[in-house]
Coordinates of C-alpha atoms in Angstrom, one line a residue:
M1 CA 133.5 59.5 128.5
K2 CA 134.3 62.5 126.2
Q3 CA 137.7 64.4 125.5
I4 CA 138.0 67.5 123.9
K5 CA 140.8 69.7 123.1
Y6 CA 140.0 73.6 123.2
N7 CA 142.4 76.3 121.9
N8 CA 142.1 80.2 122.0
E9 CA 145.1 82.2 121.2
K10 CA 147.7 80.7 123.8
R11 CA 145.2 79.1 126.0
S12 CA 144.4 75.5 125.7
M13 CA 142.6 72.9 127.9
K14 CA 141.6 69.4 127.9
M15 CA 139.0 67.7 130.1
T16 CA 137.2 64.4 130.7
V17 CA 133.6 65.0 131.8
K18 CA 130.6 63.0 132.3
W19 CA 128.9 65.2 129.8
L20 CA 130.6 67.7 128.5
G21 CA 127.6 70.2 127.9
A22 CA 126.6 70.0 131.6
A23 CA 130.1 70.8 132.8
F24 CA 129.6 74.4 131.7
F25 CA 126.2 74.6 133.5
I26 CA 127.2 73.8 137.1
L27 CA 125.0 74.4 139.9
H28 CA 126.6 74.2 143.3
S29 CA 123.4 72.9 145.1
S30 CA 120.2 71.6 144.7
F31 CA 118.6 71.6 141.4
F32 CA 116.9 68.5 139.8
I33 CA 114.9 68.5 136.9
S34 CA 112.2 65.8 136.5
S35 CA 111.9 63.7 133.4
C36 CA 114.8 65.1 131.6
A37 CA 118.0 63.7 130.2
D38 CA 120.7 62.6 132.7
Y39 CA 122.8 65.6 132.2
N40 CA 120.4 67.9 133.8
E41 CA 120.5 65.9 136.8
T42 CA 122.8 68.1 138.9
N43 CA 122.6 67.0 142.0
D44 CA 125.5 64.7 142.0
F45 CA 127.4 66.2 139.1
T46 CA 130.9 66.4 139.5
V47 CA 133.7 67.6 136.8
Q48 CA 136.9 65.8 136.3
P49 CA 139.4 67.9 134.8
E50 CA 143.2 66.7 134.3
A51 CA 145.0 68.4 137.0
S52 CA 147.0 70.4 135.0
Y53 CA 144.5 72.3 133.2
E54 CA 141.7 74.6 134.4
M55 CA 138.2 74.8 133.0
P56 CA 137.2 78.6 132.3
Y57 CA 135.1 80.3 135.0
S58 CA 134.4 76.6 136.8
E59 CA 134.0 78.6 140.1
L60 CA 130.9 80.4 138.8
G61 CA 127.5 79.2 139.7
A62 CA 124.0 79.2 137.4
V63 CA 123.7 83.1 136.0
K64 CA 120.2 83.4 138.0
S65 CA 121.7 82.4 141.2
Y66 CA 123.4 86.1 141.2
I67 CA 120.3 88.1 141.4
N68 CA 119.8 89.3 145.1
R69 CA 116.0 88.6 145.1
A70 CA 115.4 90.5 148.2
D71 CA 117.0 93.7 146.6
Y72 CA 115.7 93.1 143.3
P73 CA 112.2 91.1 143.8
N74 CA 111.0 91.8 140.1
M75 CA 114.4 91.3 138.1
T76 CA 114.7 88.2 136.0
V77 CA 116.8 87.0 133.2
D78 CA 115.4 84.9 130.5
A79 CA 116.8 83.1 127.5
A80 CA 115.1 83.0 123.8
V81 CA 114.8 79.5 122.8
K82 CA 113.0 78.0 119.8
L83 CA 110.0 76.0 120.9
A84 CA 111.0 73.0 118.8
V85 CA 114.6 73.1 120.3
F86 CA 113.1 73.3 124.0
N87 CA 111.2 70.3 123.7
K88 CA 114.1 68.3 122.4
Q89 CA 115.5 68.8 126.0
A90 CA 119.1 68.8 124.6
L91 CA 121.8 71.4 124.9
D92 CA 120.1 74.6 124.6
H93 CA 117.5 73.4 127.0
A94 CA 119.8 72.4 129.8
A95 CA 121.6 75.9 129.4
A96 CA 118.4 77.8 129.4
V97 CA 116.7 76.1 132.5
T98 CA 119.7 75.7 134.7
N99 CA 121.1 79.2 134.1
F100 CA 118.0 81.5 133.4
D101 CA 114.6 82.2 135.0
G102 CA 112.5 81.7 132.1
V103 CA 112.5 81.2 128.5
A104 CA 110.9 83.0 125.3
F105 CA 109.7 81.1 122.4
G106 CA 109.6 84.3 120.2
N107 CA 108.6 84.0 116.6
T108 CA 108.0 80.2 117.2
F109 CA 105.3 81.2 119.2
M110 CA 103.1 82.9 116.6
P111 CA 99.9 82.2 114.8
G112 CA 101.6 81.1 111.6
T113 CA 103.0 78.0 113.6
Y114 CA 99.8 76.9 114.8
V115 CA 97.0 77.7 112.6
S116 CA 96.1 75.9 109.2
K117 CA 94.6 77.3 106.1
K118 CA 91.3 76.3 107.5
G119 CA 91.7 77.7 110.8
Y120 CA 92.6 74.2 112.6
M121 CA 94.9 74.9 115.5
N122 CA 97.7 72.3 116.6
F123 CA 99.0 73.4 120.0
M124 CA 100.6 70.0 120.9
A125 CA 104.1 71.1 120.9
L126 CA 103.2 74.2 123.0
K127 CA 101.4 72.1 125.5
D128 CA 104.2 69.6 125.8
A129 CA 106.5 72.7 126.5
L130 CA 104.4 74.1 129.1
E131 CA 103.7 71.1 131.0
H132 CA 107.3 70.5 131.0
A133 CA 108.2 74.1 132.1
S134 CA 105.6 73.8 134.7
E135 CA 107.4 70.6 136.2
I136 CA 110.7 72.0 136.4
G137 CA 109.9 75.7 137.5
T138 CA 110.8 77.5 134.4
E139 CA 108.7 80.6 133.4
V140 CA 107.5 81.2 129.7
Y141 CA 107.2 84.7 128.3
G142 CA 104.6 84.6 125.7
S143 CA 105.3 86.7 122.6
P144 CA 103.2 88.1 120.9
I145 CA 99.6 87.5 120.8
A146 CA 99.1 89.6 117.7
A147 CA 101.6 91.2 115.0
N148 CA 102.1 92.1 111.4
E149 CA 104.5 89.4 110.7
Q150 CA 104.2 85.4 110.8
Q151 CA 100.6 85.6 111.3
C152 CA 98.1 83.0 110.1
D153 CA 98.0 84.7 106.4
D154 CA 96.6 81.6 104.5
W155 CA 93.7 81.2 107.2
F156 CA 93.1 85.2 106.8
A157 CA 93.0 84.7 102.8
T158 CA 90.4 82.1 103.2
L159 CA 88.2 84.1 105.9
T160 CA 88.4 87.2 103.7
A161 CA 87.8 85.4 100.2
P162 CA 85.2 86.5 97.9
V163 CA 81.6 85.2 98.8
E164 CA 79.4 83.1 96.5
V165 CA 76.0 84.8 95.3
Q166 CA 73.4 83.7 93.1
V167 CA 73.8 84.6 89.3
L168 CA 71.7 84.0 86.1
P169 CA 73.3 83.2 82.8
I170 CA 73.6 86.3 80.2
D171 CA 72.6 85.8 76.7
D172 CA 75.6 87.4 74.7
K173 CA 74.9 86.8 70.9
E174 CA 72.9 84.7 68.5
V175 CA 73.7 84.0 64.8
D176 CA 70.9 82.3 62.6
Y177 CA 72.6 81.5 59.2
S178 CA 69.2 80.1 58.1
T179 CA 68.1 83.4 57.3
A180 CA 71.4 84.9 56.2
T181 CA 72.3 85.9 52.7
E182 CA 76.0 86.4 52.5
F183 CA 78.8 85.7 55.1
T184 CA 80.4 88.8 56.6
G185 CA 82.6 87.5 59.2
T186 CA 86.1 86.5 59.6
A187 CA 87.9 83.5 57.9
I188 CA 91.5 82.7 58.6
S189 CA 91.6 80.2 55.6
K190 CA 89.3 79.3 52.9
T191 CA 86.2 81.1 52.1
P192 CA 82.8 80.0 53.6
T193 CA 79.6 80.8 51.7
I194 CA 75.9 80.8 52.4
V195 CA 74.1 77.7 50.8
K196 CA 70.5 78.7 50.0
N197 CA 67.8 76.3 51.2
Y198 CA 70.1 73.8 52.2
D199 CA 68.2 70.3 52.5
S200 CA 65.1 72.4 52.1
N201 CA 65.2 73.7 55.5
G202 CA 66.6 77.2 55.3
N203 CA 70.0 78.4 54.2
A204 CA 73.2 77.2 56.0
L205 CA 76.6 78.4 56.1
M206 CA 79.0 76.2 54.4
I207 CA 82.6 75.9 55.5
P208 CA 85.3 74.1 53.0
R209 CA 87.5 71.5 54.0
R210 CA 90.5 72.5 56.1
A211 CA 89.1 75.8 56.7
Q212 CA 89.5 78.2 59.9
V213 CA 86.7 80.2 60.4
Y214 CA 84.9 82.2 63.1
I215 CA 81.5 81.3 63.2
V216 CA 80.6 83.9 65.6
E217 CA 82.4 86.9 66.8
D218 CA 82.4 90.6 67.7
F219 CA 80.8 90.3 71.3
D220 CA 82.2 91.8 74.7
V221 CA 83.6 89.2 76.8
D222 CA 83.8 89.3 80.8
P223 CA 87.1 88.0 82.0
N224 CA 85.7 86.4 84.7
G225 CA 82.8 84.9 83.0
Y226 CA 82.3 81.2 82.0
Y227 CA 81.2 80.9 78.6
T228 CA 78.6 78.3 76.7
I229 CA 78.6 78.2 72.9
T230 CA 76.3 76.0 70.9
F231 CA 75.9 75.6 67.1
T232 CA 74.2 73.0 65.0
V233 CA 76.1 71.6 62.4
K234 CA 76.4 69.0 59.5
S235 CA 79.1 67.0 58.1
D236 CA 79.2 65.7 54.5
A237 CA 82.2 63.7 55.2
K238 CA 82.3 59.9 54.9
K239 CA 83.7 59.6 58.2
D240 CA 83.9 61.4 61.5
E241 CA 85.6 65.0 61.8
N242 CA 87.4 65.8 64.9
L243 CA 87.3 69.8 65.4
N244 CA 89.4 72.1 67.4
C245 CA 87.8 75.4 68.7
T246 CA 89.3 78.5 69.8
F247 CA 87.3 80.9 72.0
A248 CA 88.4 84.3 72.5
D249 CA 92.1 83.5 72.1
S250 CA 92.1 80.4 74.2
L251 CA 92.4 77.2 72.5
I252 CA 89.9 74.5 74.2
K253 CA 92.2 72.0 75.7
S254 CA 91.5 68.5 77.0
G255 CA 94.5 68.3 79.5
N256 CA 97.6 69.5 77.5
A257 CA 96.2 68.8 74.1
A258 CA 93.8 70.6 72.0
K259 CA 90.1 69.0 72.6
D260 CA 88.5 67.0 69.7
F261 CA 84.8 67.9 69.2
T262 CA 83.7 64.9 67.1
I263 CA 81.2 65.5 64.1
R264 CA 79.4 62.5 62.9
P265 CA 78.6 62.4 59.1
G266 CA 75.2 63.0 57.5
V267 CA 73.2 64.2 60.7
W268 CA 72.5 67.3 62.2
Q269 CA 73.9 67.8 65.5
T270 CA 74.4 70.2 68.4
V271 CA 78.0 70.8 69.6
K272 CA 78.3 72.4 73.2
V273 CA 81.6 74.4 73.9
E274 CA 82.5 75.5 77.3
A275 CA 85.4 78.0 77.8
V276 CA 86.7 80.9 79.7
P277 CA 88.4 83.9 77.5
A278 CA 92.2 84.1 77.4
A279 CA 93.8 86.6 79.9
G280 CA 93.6 90.1 78.3
A281 CA 91.1 89.4 75.6
T282 CA 88.2 91.7 75.3
K283 CA 86.3 90.7 72.4
G284 CA 84.9 87.4 72.0
Y285 CA 84.7 84.8 69.1
L286 CA 84.6 81.0 68.5
M287 CA 86.6 79.9 65.6
I288 CA 86.6 76.2 64.3
E289 CA 89.1 74.3 62.6
R290 CA 90.5 70.8 61.2
N291 CA 87.4 69.4 59.3
L292 CA 89.8 67.4 57.2
N293 CA 87.5 65.2 55.4
G294 CA 84.6 67.3 54.0
A295 CA 82.5 70.5 54.2
L296 CA 80.5 71.6 57.3
Y297 CA 77.3 73.1 57.4
I298 CA 76.1 75.5 60.3
R299 CA 72.6 76.6 61.0
N300 CA 72.6 78.4 64.4
V301 CA 75.1 79.7 67.0
K302 CA 74.3 81.2 70.4
V303 CA 76.8 82.3 72.9
S304 CA 75.8 82.9 76.8
H305 CA 77.8 83.2 80.0
T306 CA 77.6 82.8 83.7
P307 CA 79.1 85.9 85.4
D308 CA 81.6 85.2 88.3
N309 CA 79.3 84.1 91.3
H310 CA 81.4 85.8 93.9
R311 CA 81.7 89.2 95.1
D312 CA 84.5 90.7 97.5
Q313 CA 83.4 91.0 100.9
T314 CA 82.5 94.5 102.2
K315 CA 84.8 96.4 104.8
A316 CA 81.9 95.4 107.5
E317 CA 82.0 92.0 106.8
K318 CA 85.6 91.7 106.6
N319 CA 85.7 93.6 110.1
D320 CA 83.3 90.9 111.5
T321 CA 85.5 88.1 110.0
I322 CA 88.7 89.6 111.6
R323 CA 87.1 89.9 115.0
Y324 CA 86.0 86.2 114.8
A325 CA 89.4 85.2 113.9
L326 CA 91.1 87.2 116.9
N327 CA 88.5 85.6 119.3
K328 CA 89.1 81.8 117.7
W329 CA 93.0 82.5 118.0
C330 CA 92.9 84.0 121.4
D331 CA 90.6 81.0 122.6
G332 CA 92.7 78.3 121.2
L333 CA 96.0 79.8 122.5
M334 CA 94.5 80.3 126.0
E335 CA 93.0 77.0 126.1
A336 CA 96.5 75.6 125.4
N337 CA 98.0 77.9 127.9
A338 CA 95.7 76.9 130.7
G339 CA 96.9 80.1 132.7
R340 CA 100.8 79.0 132.9
I341 CA 101.9 81.7 130.8
K342 CA 101.3 85.1 132.8
S343 CA 103.2 87.7 130.7
F344 CA 102.6 88.3 127.0
D345 CA 103.6 90.7 124.3
L346 CA 100.0 92.0 123.4
V347 CA 101.1 93.6 120.2
D348 CA 104.4 93.5 118.4
K349 CA 106.3 96.1 116.1
A350 CA 103.0 97.9 115.3
L351 CA 104.8 101.4 114.1
D352 CA 105.5 102.3 110.8
T353 CA 108.9 103.4 110.1
N354 CA 108.0 106.5 107.8
K355 CA 104.6 107.4 107.8
E356 CA 103.2 109.9 110.2
I357 CA 99.6 110.4 111.4
E358 CA 100.5 113.9 112.5
P359 CA 103.8 115.8 112.8
G360 CA 106.2 113.7 115.1
I361 CA 104.0 110.8 115.5
L362 CA 104.3 107.8 113.4
D363 CA 101.3 105.7 112.0
L364 CA 100.8 102.3 112.7
K365 CA 101.7 99.8 109.8
H366 CA 99.0 99.1 107.2
S367 CA 98.9 96.8 104.2
A368 CA 97.0 96.6 101.1
E369 CA 98.2 93.0 100.3
K370 CA 98.0 91.3 103.6
I371 CA 95.4 91.4 106.5
F372 CA 96.7 93.3 109.2
W373 CA 94.5 93.3 112.5
Q374 CA 94.6 97.0 112.9
D375 CA 93.0 97.5 109.4
Y376 CA 89.9 95.7 110.3
L377 CA 89.0 96.3 114.2
E378 CA 87.2 99.6 113.6
D379 CA 83.8 100.6 115.0
A380 CA 81.5 103.5 114.2
T381 CA 83.6 106.1 116.3
H382 CA 87.1 104.8 116.1
T383 CA 89.7 103.5 113.6
G384 CA 91.0 100.0 113.6
S385 CA 94.6 101.4 114.6
E386 CA 92.9 103.1 117.6
L387 CA 91.1 99.9 118.8
Y388 CA 94.0 97.5 117.8
A389 CA 95.6 96.6 121.0
A390 CA 92.7 97.5 123.2
T391 CA 90.5 94.8 121.0
V392 CA 93.4 92.2 121.5
S393 CA 93.7 92.9 125.2
K394 CA 90.0 92.7 125.9
V395 CA 89.9 89.3 123.9
A396 CA 92.8 88.0 125.2
S397 CA 92.1 88.9 128.8
A398 CA 88.7 87.0 128.4
A399 CA 90.2 83.9 127.0
F400 CA 92.9 83.7 129.7
E401 CA 90.4 83.8 132.4
K402 CA 88.0 81.5 130.8
H403 CA 90.7 78.9 130.5
G404 CA 91.9 79.0 134.2
G405 CA 94.2 81.9 134.4
N406 CA 94.0 84.2 137.3
P407 CA 93.3 87.9 135.8
A408 CA 95.5 89.4 138.9
E409 CA 98.3 87.7 137.5
L410 CA 98.0 88.5 133.8
K411 CA 100.5 91.2 132.3
F412 CA 100.6 92.6 129.0
F413 CA 103.3 94.2 127.3
I414 CA 103.8 96.4 124.1
G415 CA 106.6 95.2 122.0
E416 CA 108.8 97.6 119.9
T417 CA 112.2 98.1 118.3
G418 CA 114.3 101.2 117.8
L419 CA 112.8 103.1 120.9
E420 CA 116.3 104.9 121.3
D421 CA 115.0 107.0 118.6
Q422 CA 113.0 109.7 120.4
K423 CA 110.4 109.9 117.7
R424 CA 109.5 106.3 117.8
L425 CA 109.3 106.3 121.7
E426 CA 106.9 109.2 121.5
S427 CA 104.9 107.6 118.8
L428 CA 104.6 104.5 121.1
K429 CA 103.6 106.4 124.0
Y430 CA 100.9 108.1 121.8
W431 CA 99.4 104.9 120.7
M432 CA 99.7 103.3 124.2
N433 CA 97.7 106.3 125.5
K434 CA 95.0 105.9 122.7
W435 CA 94.9 102.1 123.2
E436 CA 94.6 102.6 127.2
A437 CA 91.7 105.2 126.8
N438 CA 89.8 102.6 124.6
G439 CA 90.1 100.0 127.1
A440 CA 93.6 98.3 126.7
K441 CA 95.2 96.7 129.7
I442 CA 99.2 97.7 129.1
D443 CA 101.3 96.7 131.9
G444 CA 104.7 97.4 130.5
I445 CA 107.1 97.9 127.4
N446 CA 109.2 95.2 125.8
A447 CA 111.9 97.0 124.2
E448 CA 114.0 95.2 121.7
L449 CA 117.7 96.1 121.9
N450 CA 119.7 96.5 118.8
L451 CA 123.3 97.0 120.3
V452 CA 126.8 97.0 119.0
Y453 CA 130.2 97.4 120.8
S454 CA 132.7 99.8 118.9
E455 CA 136.5 100.0 119.2
D456 CA 136.0 103.6 117.9
A457 CA 135.9 105.3 121.3
T458 CA 133.8 108.1 120.1
M459 CA 131.1 105.7 118.4
Q460 CA 131.2 103.5 121.9
A461 CA 130.7 106.7 124.0
A462 CA 127.7 107.7 121.7
S463 CA 126.1 104.1 122.1
E464 CA 126.4 104.2 125.9
A465 CA 124.9 107.6 125.9
T466 CA 122.1 106.6 123.8
L467 CA 121.4 103.4 126.1
N468 CA 121.6 105.6 129.3
T469 CA 119.2 108.1 127.5
L470 CA 116.8 105.0 126.4
L471 CA 116.5 103.8 129.9
D472 CA 115.8 107.2 131.4
N473 CA 112.9 107.5 129.0
L474 CA 111.7 104.3 129.3
A475 CA 111.5 104.7 133.3
K476 CA 109.7 108.0 132.8
T477 CA 106.8 105.9 131.2
G478 CA 106.0 104.4 134.6
K479 CA 105.5 101.0 133.0
L480 CA 107.2 97.8 133.6
I481 CA 110.3 97.7 131.4
R482 CA 111.7 94.4 129.8
L483 CA 114.6 94.3 127.3
S484 CA 114.7 91.7 124.7
N485 CA 117.1 90.8 122.0
F486 CA 120.1 91.3 124.5
D487 CA 122.8 90.3 122.0
I488 CA 125.5 92.6 121.5
K489 CA 127.8 92.7 118.2
Y490 CA 131.4 93.6 118.2
Q491 CA 132.8 96.0 115.6
D492 CA 136.6 97.1 115.0
A493 CA 137.4 100.5 114.8
E494 CA 136.5 100.7 111.1
G495 CA 133.3 99.4 111.6
N496 CA 133.7 96.0 110.5
N497 CA 131.9 93.1 112.4
V498 CA 134.1 90.8 114.0
G499 CA 133.0 87.2 113.9
A500 CA 133.0 84.7 116.8
Q501 CA 135.8 82.6 115.3
Y502 CA 138.2 85.5 115.0
I503 CA 137.5 87.6 118.2
T504 CA 140.6 87.8 120.5
T505 CA 140.6 87.3 124.3
A506 CA 141.1 91.0 124.8
Q507 CA 138.2 91.9 122.4
R508 CA 135.9 89.4 124.1
Q509 CA 136.6 91.0 127.5
K510 CA 135.8 94.3 126.1
L511 CA 132.5 92.9 124.8
A512 CA 131.7 91.2 128.0
D513 CA 132.4 94.6 130.0
F514 CA 129.8 96.2 127.7
Y515 CA 127.3 93.6 128.5
A516 CA 127.9 94.3 132.2
F517 CA 127.6 97.9 131.6
V518 CA 124.1 97.3 130.0
I519 CA 122.8 95.1 132.7
K520 CA 124.1 97.5 135.5
A521 CA 122.6 100.6 133.8
Y522 CA 119.2 98.7 133.5
M523 CA 119.3 97.8 137.1
T524 CA 120.1 101.2 138.3
K525 CA 118.0 103.3 135.8
I526 CA 114.8 101.4 135.9
P527 CA 113.0 101.2 139.4
K528 CA 113.2 97.9 141.4
E529 CA 109.2 97.6 141.0
K530 CA 109.2 98.3 137.3
Q531 CA 112.1 95.6 136.3
A532 CA 110.6 93.2 134.3
G533 CA 114.0 91.6 133.4
L534 CA 116.4 90.9 130.5
C535 CA 116.0 88.4 127.5
K536 CA 119.2 87.1 126.1
G537 CA 118.7 86.6 122.4
N538 CA 121.3 83.9 121.9
M539 CA 122.9 81.9 124.6
A540 CA 125.8 80.7 122.4
D541 CA 127.8 82.3 119.8
T542 CA 126.4 82.4 116.2
S543 CA 128.4 83.5 113.5
A544 CA 129.0 86.7 115.8
P545 CA 130.5 86.4 119.4
V546 CA 127.1 87.1 121.1
G547 CA 127.2 84.3 123.5
L548 CA 127.7 83.4 127.2
W549 CA 129.2 80.4 125.5
E550 CA 131.2 79.7 122.7
V551 CA 130.9 76.6 120.6
V552 CA 133.7 74.2 120.4
S553 CA 133.3 71.0 118.6
N554 CA 129.6 71.3 119.3
D555 CA 130.1 71.6 122.9
W556 CA 129.7 75.1 124.6
V557 CA 132.4 76.7 126.6
R558 CA 131.8 79.6 129.0
T559 CA 133.1 82.8 127.8
A560 CA 134.0 86.4 129.6
T561 CA 130.7 87.1 129.0
Y562 CA 129.1 84.6 131.2
K563 CA 131.2 85.9 134.0
A564 CA 130.0 89.5 133.2
F565 CA 126.5 88.4 133.5
C566 CA 127.1 86.9 136.8
D567 CA 129.2 89.9 137.9
A568 CA 126.7 92.7 136.9
L569 CA 123.5 90.8 138.1
G570 CA 125.3 90.2 141.5
G571 CA 126.0 93.9 141.8
K572 CA 129.8 93.9 141.4

């Protein structure tokens, strides 16, 4: 048994319930969810409030039960729930499945969640959710198949990385001190000299103790090349020398310390130095130092390098690679789906906010840093932008049918935000026409709302007029219309956001009335056969009072917005 005290201005309530969360999701009759926690088993659920207290809106049933399905056969009301949260089957899950027709997993349903850097796809969590949703009769909205954000960027980077090619070493410079008559190079400390006919085998460069000398220099370096420098050397010391070498401003290291090149006394030997130039270095050299015990004699120095054995992929190769990625992503997604999700956002928020392709028509987003699908799906006669949704549509449709989906049930929507801006709406229509002309299946528009209720009467009137115009314009497209992100923030007359913990009962009612206004406007202005429903962004209050429930001591309490939803959906 659980007890809670709830305060809101002058109202107070105390109640004891079997499970408090379920108290606010009452169903009046016959809803049973198999394999769920007991608080979702509502057949025998009863609330037991103390006689002197009244639970708010306890007389109301589930939100979805107020839709007259005979009059509004296509109308639905969904809730956005994170996939991981849904799979926990806790409070959010209970609210969603008992009050809404379906759920949308939103951004937690995107490729970045499922695809590893090497292209491995893990759909276990999604399969669990879909199997459970099928068991309990909850629809799932698939959003989106392709977008610009939260994509599998690491996989794209791997797929489009430079490819290996065969390269041959290049000789850069050779210095033969056995024939030199004087040293003309660079000495940082001490003065090297040429010893004539050293050990009767020709001249040699003599480097005094504790010297710092460039034994080869003045050649161009390839910043991406891998260099090999060899030199023959002999020491007149009585014990080993441990030289350090610096190549083109880069000290040769072993781990974090300077690397030692051991020179044994009294014998000629060949030293091999492997190195890359320091960043920004343009001229090559090899400096040796730390011959602490005796002089060194140098005869021959050779420098060669192997160029970077990679080249950037061509645009045609990247195009082919990205098409491969799209096919693999859609195949994996639809295999996990197994025909259960029947409505998807095809592409999401593709429009640029500023750049125009022609006067009054916004271009699609493009990127020089990341891989955007639309930048690589071109063919001989069409740009990638023109083929973007068309290509995704064809690939996803084929994968849906391949893995058991009924093509007649499949619906694709284009997700976009800011469509109250006439320019954005006209731009979306322009691109939809392009995509459909190239073979895209586009059934509807999923319009993301960004709504605010304002206590400033002028601003609020303008917001209501803008909404009405948006719905009129959406209706004229002849497409199915879905409204998502259905959260409304509350602002006072000065334009300040009012938080959930500060909103008054009177303000909450005004907010609820605006929710009802939006619902009724949608159900009135969008033809019944074109209604694809509403999707609530947050079921419960966040820091903003956006919920049908407010959160009290970790439990959910119905608000005036809950009643507004029920009344508006029921035609009141």
